[in-house]
């Protein structure tokens, strides 16, 4: 059973991944892939809610969409990295930005890696595995 947004995360053998993604189809794809490969997930479409969930559940990894409706995923990542309790959590940007220089900008923003959309399933799973 996946943790709910309001229950404290019980550490288990299944690594916990917080998915921050505003596109419903991408959210479902990421969630289904992760759960099929043994990960537990938390989901939100909102950057501020992502901070709250990270503080409450201390996930093993955060997948961060860069283009969120209210606040940039890079801004949320900056806030995560400024928080002593959260800065050690790896953040992987998931973004349609795949132009030259974008990876550097994303890494400078505090993300440990990035995955370009549309995703390659194998690369997506390998990148997640590399950080959990």
PDB file of C-alpha atoms in Angstrom:
ATOM      1  CA  UNK A   1       0.000   0.000   0.000  1.00  0.00           C
ATOM      2  CA  UNK A   2       1.450   3.357  -1.030  1.00  0.00           C
ATOM      3  CA  UNK A   3       1.621   6.007   1.681  1.00  0.00           C
ATOM      4  CA  UNK A   4      -1.029   8.682   1.609  1.00  0.00           C
ATOM      5  CA  UNK A   5      -0.132  12.352   1.585  1.00  0.00           C
ATOM      6  CA  UNK A   6      -0.951  12.653   5.289  1.00  0.00           C
ATOM      7  CA  UNK A   7       0.556   9.512   6.821  1.00  0.00           C
ATOM      8  CA  UNK A   8       4.209   9.402   7.852  1.00  0.00           C
ATOM      9  CA  UNK A   9       6.320   7.285   5.547  1.00  0.00           C
ATOM     10  CA  UNK A  10       7.313   3.949   7.015  1.00  0.00           C
ATOM     11  CA  UNK A  11      10.750   3.025   5.690  1.00  0.00           C
ATOM     12  CA  UNK A  12      10.451  -0.247   3.828  1.00  0.00           C
ATOM     13  CA  UNK A  13      12.426  -2.288   1.350  1.00  0.00           C
ATOM     14  CA  UNK A  14      10.712  -0.370  -1.467  1.00  0.00           C
ATOM     15  CA  UNK A  15      12.495   2.906  -2.242  1.00  0.00           C
ATOM     16  CA  UNK A  16      10.138   5.902  -2.165  1.00  0.00           C
ATOM     17  CA  UNK A  17      10.063   8.241  -5.171  1.00  0.00           C
ATOM     18  CA  UNK A  18       8.240  11.579  -5.068  1.00  0.00           C
ATOM     19  CA  UNK A  19       6.912  12.409  -8.549  1.00  0.00           C
ATOM     20  CA  UNK A  20       6.291  16.118  -9.185  1.00  0.00           C
ATOM     21  CA  UNK A  21       4.554  16.330 -12.569  1.00  0.00           C
ATOM     22  CA  UNK A  22       1.568  18.379 -13.763  1.00  0.00           C
ATOM     23  CA  UNK A  23       0.795  16.321 -16.881  1.00  0.00           C
ATOM     24  CA  UNK A  24      -1.656  13.555 -15.985  1.00  0.00           C
ATOM     25  CA  UNK A  25      -0.444  11.118 -18.664  1.00  0.00           C
ATOM     26  CA  UNK A  26       3.212  11.575 -17.715  1.00  0.00           C
ATOM     27  CA  UNK A  27       2.320  11.162 -14.039  1.00  0.00           C
ATOM     28  CA  UNK A  28       0.533   7.879 -14.753  1.00  0.00           C
ATOM     29  CA  UNK A  29       3.390   6.618 -16.937  1.00  0.00           C
ATOM     30  CA  UNK A  30       6.075   7.449 -14.349  1.00  0.00           C
ATOM     31  CA  UNK A  31       3.991   6.005 -11.512  1.00  0.00           C
ATOM     32  CA  UNK A  32       3.183   2.774 -13.364  1.00  0.00           C
ATOM     33  CA  UNK A  33       6.803   2.244 -14.460  1.00  0.00           C
ATOM     34  CA  UNK A  34       8.153   2.832 -10.968  1.00  0.00           C
ATOM     35  CA  UNK A  35       5.574   0.678  -9.188  1.00  0.00           C
ATOM     36  CA  UNK A  36       6.084  -2.152 -11.713  1.00  0.00           C
ATOM     37  CA  UNK A  37       9.804  -2.069 -10.887  1.00  0.00           C
ATOM     38  CA  UNK A  38       9.444  -2.215  -7.112  1.00  0.00           C
ATOM     39  CA  UNK A  39       9.306   1.453  -6.117  1.00  0.00           C
ATOM     40  CA  UNK A  40       6.722   3.111  -3.874  1.00  0.00           C
ATOM     41  CA  UNK A  41       5.537   6.518  -5.085  1.00  0.00           C
ATOM     42  CA  UNK A  42       4.066   9.767  -3.871  1.00  0.00           C
ATOM     43  CA  UNK A  43       2.556  12.124  -6.432  1.00  0.00           C
ATOM     44  CA  UNK A  44       1.844  15.821  -6.676  1.00  0.00           C
ATOM     45  CA  UNK A  45       1.285  18.341  -9.445  1.00  0.00           C
ATOM     46  CA  UNK A  46       2.235  21.290  -7.230  1.00  0.00           C
ATOM     47  CA  UNK A  47       5.698  22.580  -6.306  1.00  0.00           C
ATOM     48  CA  UNK A  48       4.740  23.824  -2.851  1.00  0.00           C
ATOM     49  CA  UNK A  49       3.028  20.519  -2.088  1.00  0.00           C
ATOM     50  CA  UNK A  50       6.228  18.772  -3.219  1.00  0.00           C
ATOM     51  CA  UNK A  51       8.154  20.596  -0.478  1.00  0.00           C
ATOM     52  CA  UNK A  52       5.561  19.589   2.117  1.00  0.00           C
ATOM     53  CA  UNK A  53       5.589  15.951   1.004  1.00  0.00           C
ATOM     54  CA  UNK A  54       9.396  15.856   0.952  1.00  0.00           C
ATOM     55  CA  UNK A  55       9.514  17.134   4.540  1.00  0.00           C
ATOM     56  CA  UNK A  56       6.820  14.714   5.682  1.00  0.00           C
ATOM     57  CA  UNK A  57       8.015  11.550   3.924  1.00  0.00           C
ATOM     58  CA  UNK A  58      11.762  12.066   3.241  1.00  0.00           C
ATOM     59  CA  UNK A  59      11.702  10.240  -0.122  1.00  0.00           C
ATOM     60  CA  UNK A  60      14.734   8.436  -1.518  1.00  0.00           C
ATOM     61  CA  UNK A  61      14.451  10.339  -4.815  1.00  0.00           C
ATOM     62  CA  UNK A  62      12.453  13.189  -6.362  1.00  0.00           C
ATOM     63  CA  UNK A  63      11.460  13.319 -10.044  1.00  0.00           C
ATOM     64  CA  UNK A  64      10.868  17.008 -10.795  1.00  0.00           C
ATOM     65  CA  UNK A  65       9.057  18.397 -13.822  1.00  0.00           C
ATOM     66  CA  UNK A  66      10.711  21.715 -14.698  1.00  0.00           C
ATOM     67  CA  UNK A  67       7.584  23.377 -16.117  1.00  0.00           C
ATOM     68  CA  UNK A  68       5.061  23.386 -13.285  1.00  0.00           C
ATOM     69  CA  UNK A  69       2.020  25.704 -13.391  1.00  0.00           C
ATOM     70  CA  UNK A  70       2.618  27.855 -10.302  1.00  0.00           C
ATOM     71  CA  UNK A  71       6.376  27.737  -9.744  1.00  0.00           C
ATOM     72  CA  UNK A  72       9.342  26.425 -11.741  1.00  0.00           C
ATOM     73  CA  UNK A  73      10.639  22.986 -10.851  1.00  0.00           C
ATOM     74  CA  UNK A  74      14.121  24.532 -10.727  1.00  0.00           C
ATOM     75  CA  UNK A  75      12.909  26.985  -8.080  1.00  0.00           C
ATOM     76  CA  UNK A  76      11.448  24.115  -6.035  1.00  0.00           C
ATOM     77  CA  UNK A  77      14.745  22.237  -6.412  1.00  0.00           C
ATOM     78  CA  UNK A  78      16.620  25.310  -5.159  1.00  0.00           C
ATOM     79  CA  UNK A  79      14.402  25.399  -2.053  1.00  0.00           C
ATOM     80  CA  UNK A  80      14.955  21.669  -1.477  1.00  0.00           C
ATOM     81  CA  UNK A  81      18.730  22.093  -1.709  1.00  0.00           C
ATOM     82  CA  UNK A  82      18.667  25.067   0.710  1.00  0.00           C
ATOM     83  CA  UNK A  83      16.894  22.956   3.360  1.00  0.00           C
ATOM     84  CA  UNK A  84      19.346  21.068   5.597  1.00  0.00           C
ATOM     85  CA  UNK A  85      16.879  18.220   6.099  1.00  0.00           C
ATOM     86  CA  UNK A  86      16.178  17.780   2.365  1.00  0.00           C
ATOM     87  CA  UNK A  87      19.348  18.707   0.471  1.00  0.00           C
ATOM     88  CA  UNK A  88      20.694  15.129   0.393  1.00  0.00           C
ATOM     89  CA  UNK A  89      17.659  13.850  -1.527  1.00  0.00           C
ATOM     90  CA  UNK A  90      18.650  13.436  -5.195  1.00  0.00           C
ATOM     91  CA  UNK A  91      16.485  15.383  -7.644  1.00  0.00           C
ATOM     92  CA  UNK A  92      16.154  14.265 -11.257  1.00  0.00           C
ATOM     93  CA  UNK A  93      14.665  16.827 -13.621  1.00  0.00           C
ATOM     94  CA  UNK A  94      12.200  15.446 -16.148  1.00  0.00           C
ATOM     95  CA  UNK A  95      11.839  17.978 -18.915  1.00  0.00           C
ATOM     96  CA  UNK A  96      10.988  18.660 -22.518  1.00  0.00           C
ATOM     97  CA  UNK A  97      13.908  21.134 -22.521  1.00  0.00           C
ATOM     98  CA  UNK A  98      16.591  19.220 -24.379  1.00  0.00           C
ATOM     99  CA  UNK A  99      18.440  22.021 -26.138  1.00  0.00           C
ATOM    100  CA  UNK A 100      22.162  22.612 -25.955  1.00  0.00           C
ATOM    101  CA  UNK A 101      23.015  24.166 -22.604  1.00  0.00           C
ATOM    102  CA  UNK A 102      19.811  23.029 -20.890  1.00  0.00           C
ATOM    103  CA  UNK A 103      21.485  20.133 -19.063  1.00  0.00           C
ATOM    104  CA  UNK A 104      24.098  22.519 -17.651  1.00  0.00           C
ATOM    105  CA  UNK A 105      21.379  24.964 -16.533  1.00  0.00           C
ATOM    106  CA  UNK A 106      19.438  22.124 -14.891  1.00  0.00           C
ATOM    107  CA  UNK A 107      22.513  20.807 -13.055  1.00  0.00           C
ATOM    108  CA  UNK A 108      23.413  24.332 -11.922  1.00  0.00           C
ATOM    109  CA  UNK A 109      19.859  24.541 -10.555  1.00  0.00           C
ATOM    110  CA  UNK A 110      20.632  21.683  -8.155  1.00  0.00           C
ATOM    111  CA  UNK A 111      19.397  18.632 -10.044  1.00  0.00           C
ATOM    112  CA  UNK A 112      21.682  15.615 -10.019  1.00  0.00           C
ATOM    113  CA  UNK A 113      20.511  14.448 -13.465  1.00  0.00           C
ATOM    114  CA  UNK A 114      17.864  15.013 -16.067  1.00  0.00           C
ATOM    115  CA  UNK A 115      15.676  12.883 -18.283  1.00  0.00           C
ATOM    116  CA  UNK A 116      14.378  14.343 -21.551  1.00  0.00           C
ATOM    117  CA  UNK A 117      10.717  14.021 -22.532  1.00  0.00           C
ATOM    118  CA  UNK A 118       9.477  12.047 -24.290  1.00  0.00           C
ATOM    119  CA  UNK A 119      11.248   9.539 -22.091  1.00  0.00           C
ATOM    120  CA  UNK A 120      13.092   6.406 -23.094  1.00  0.00           C
ATOM    121  CA  UNK A 121      11.767   3.787 -20.662  1.00  0.00           C
ATOM    122  CA  UNK A 122      15.146   2.051 -20.325  1.00  0.00           C
ATOM    123  CA  UNK A 123      17.006   5.336 -19.709  1.00  0.00           C
ATOM    124  CA  UNK A 124      14.314   6.502 -17.277  1.00  0.00           C
ATOM    125  CA  UNK A 125      14.551   3.331 -15.184  1.00  0.00           C
ATOM    126  CA  UNK A 126      18.365   3.268 -15.316  1.00  0.00           C
ATOM    127  CA  UNK A 127      18.630   6.899 -14.200  1.00  0.00           C
ATOM    128  CA  UNK A 128      16.250   6.283 -11.291  1.00  0.00           C
ATOM    129  CA  UNK A 129      18.179   3.152 -10.299  1.00  0.00           C
ATOM    130  CA  UNK A 130      21.481   5.080 -10.416  1.00  0.00           C
ATOM    131  CA  UNK A 131      20.268   7.437  -7.661  1.00  0.00           C
ATOM    132  CA  UNK A 132      18.325   5.094  -5.352  1.00  0.00           C
TER     133      UNK A 132
END
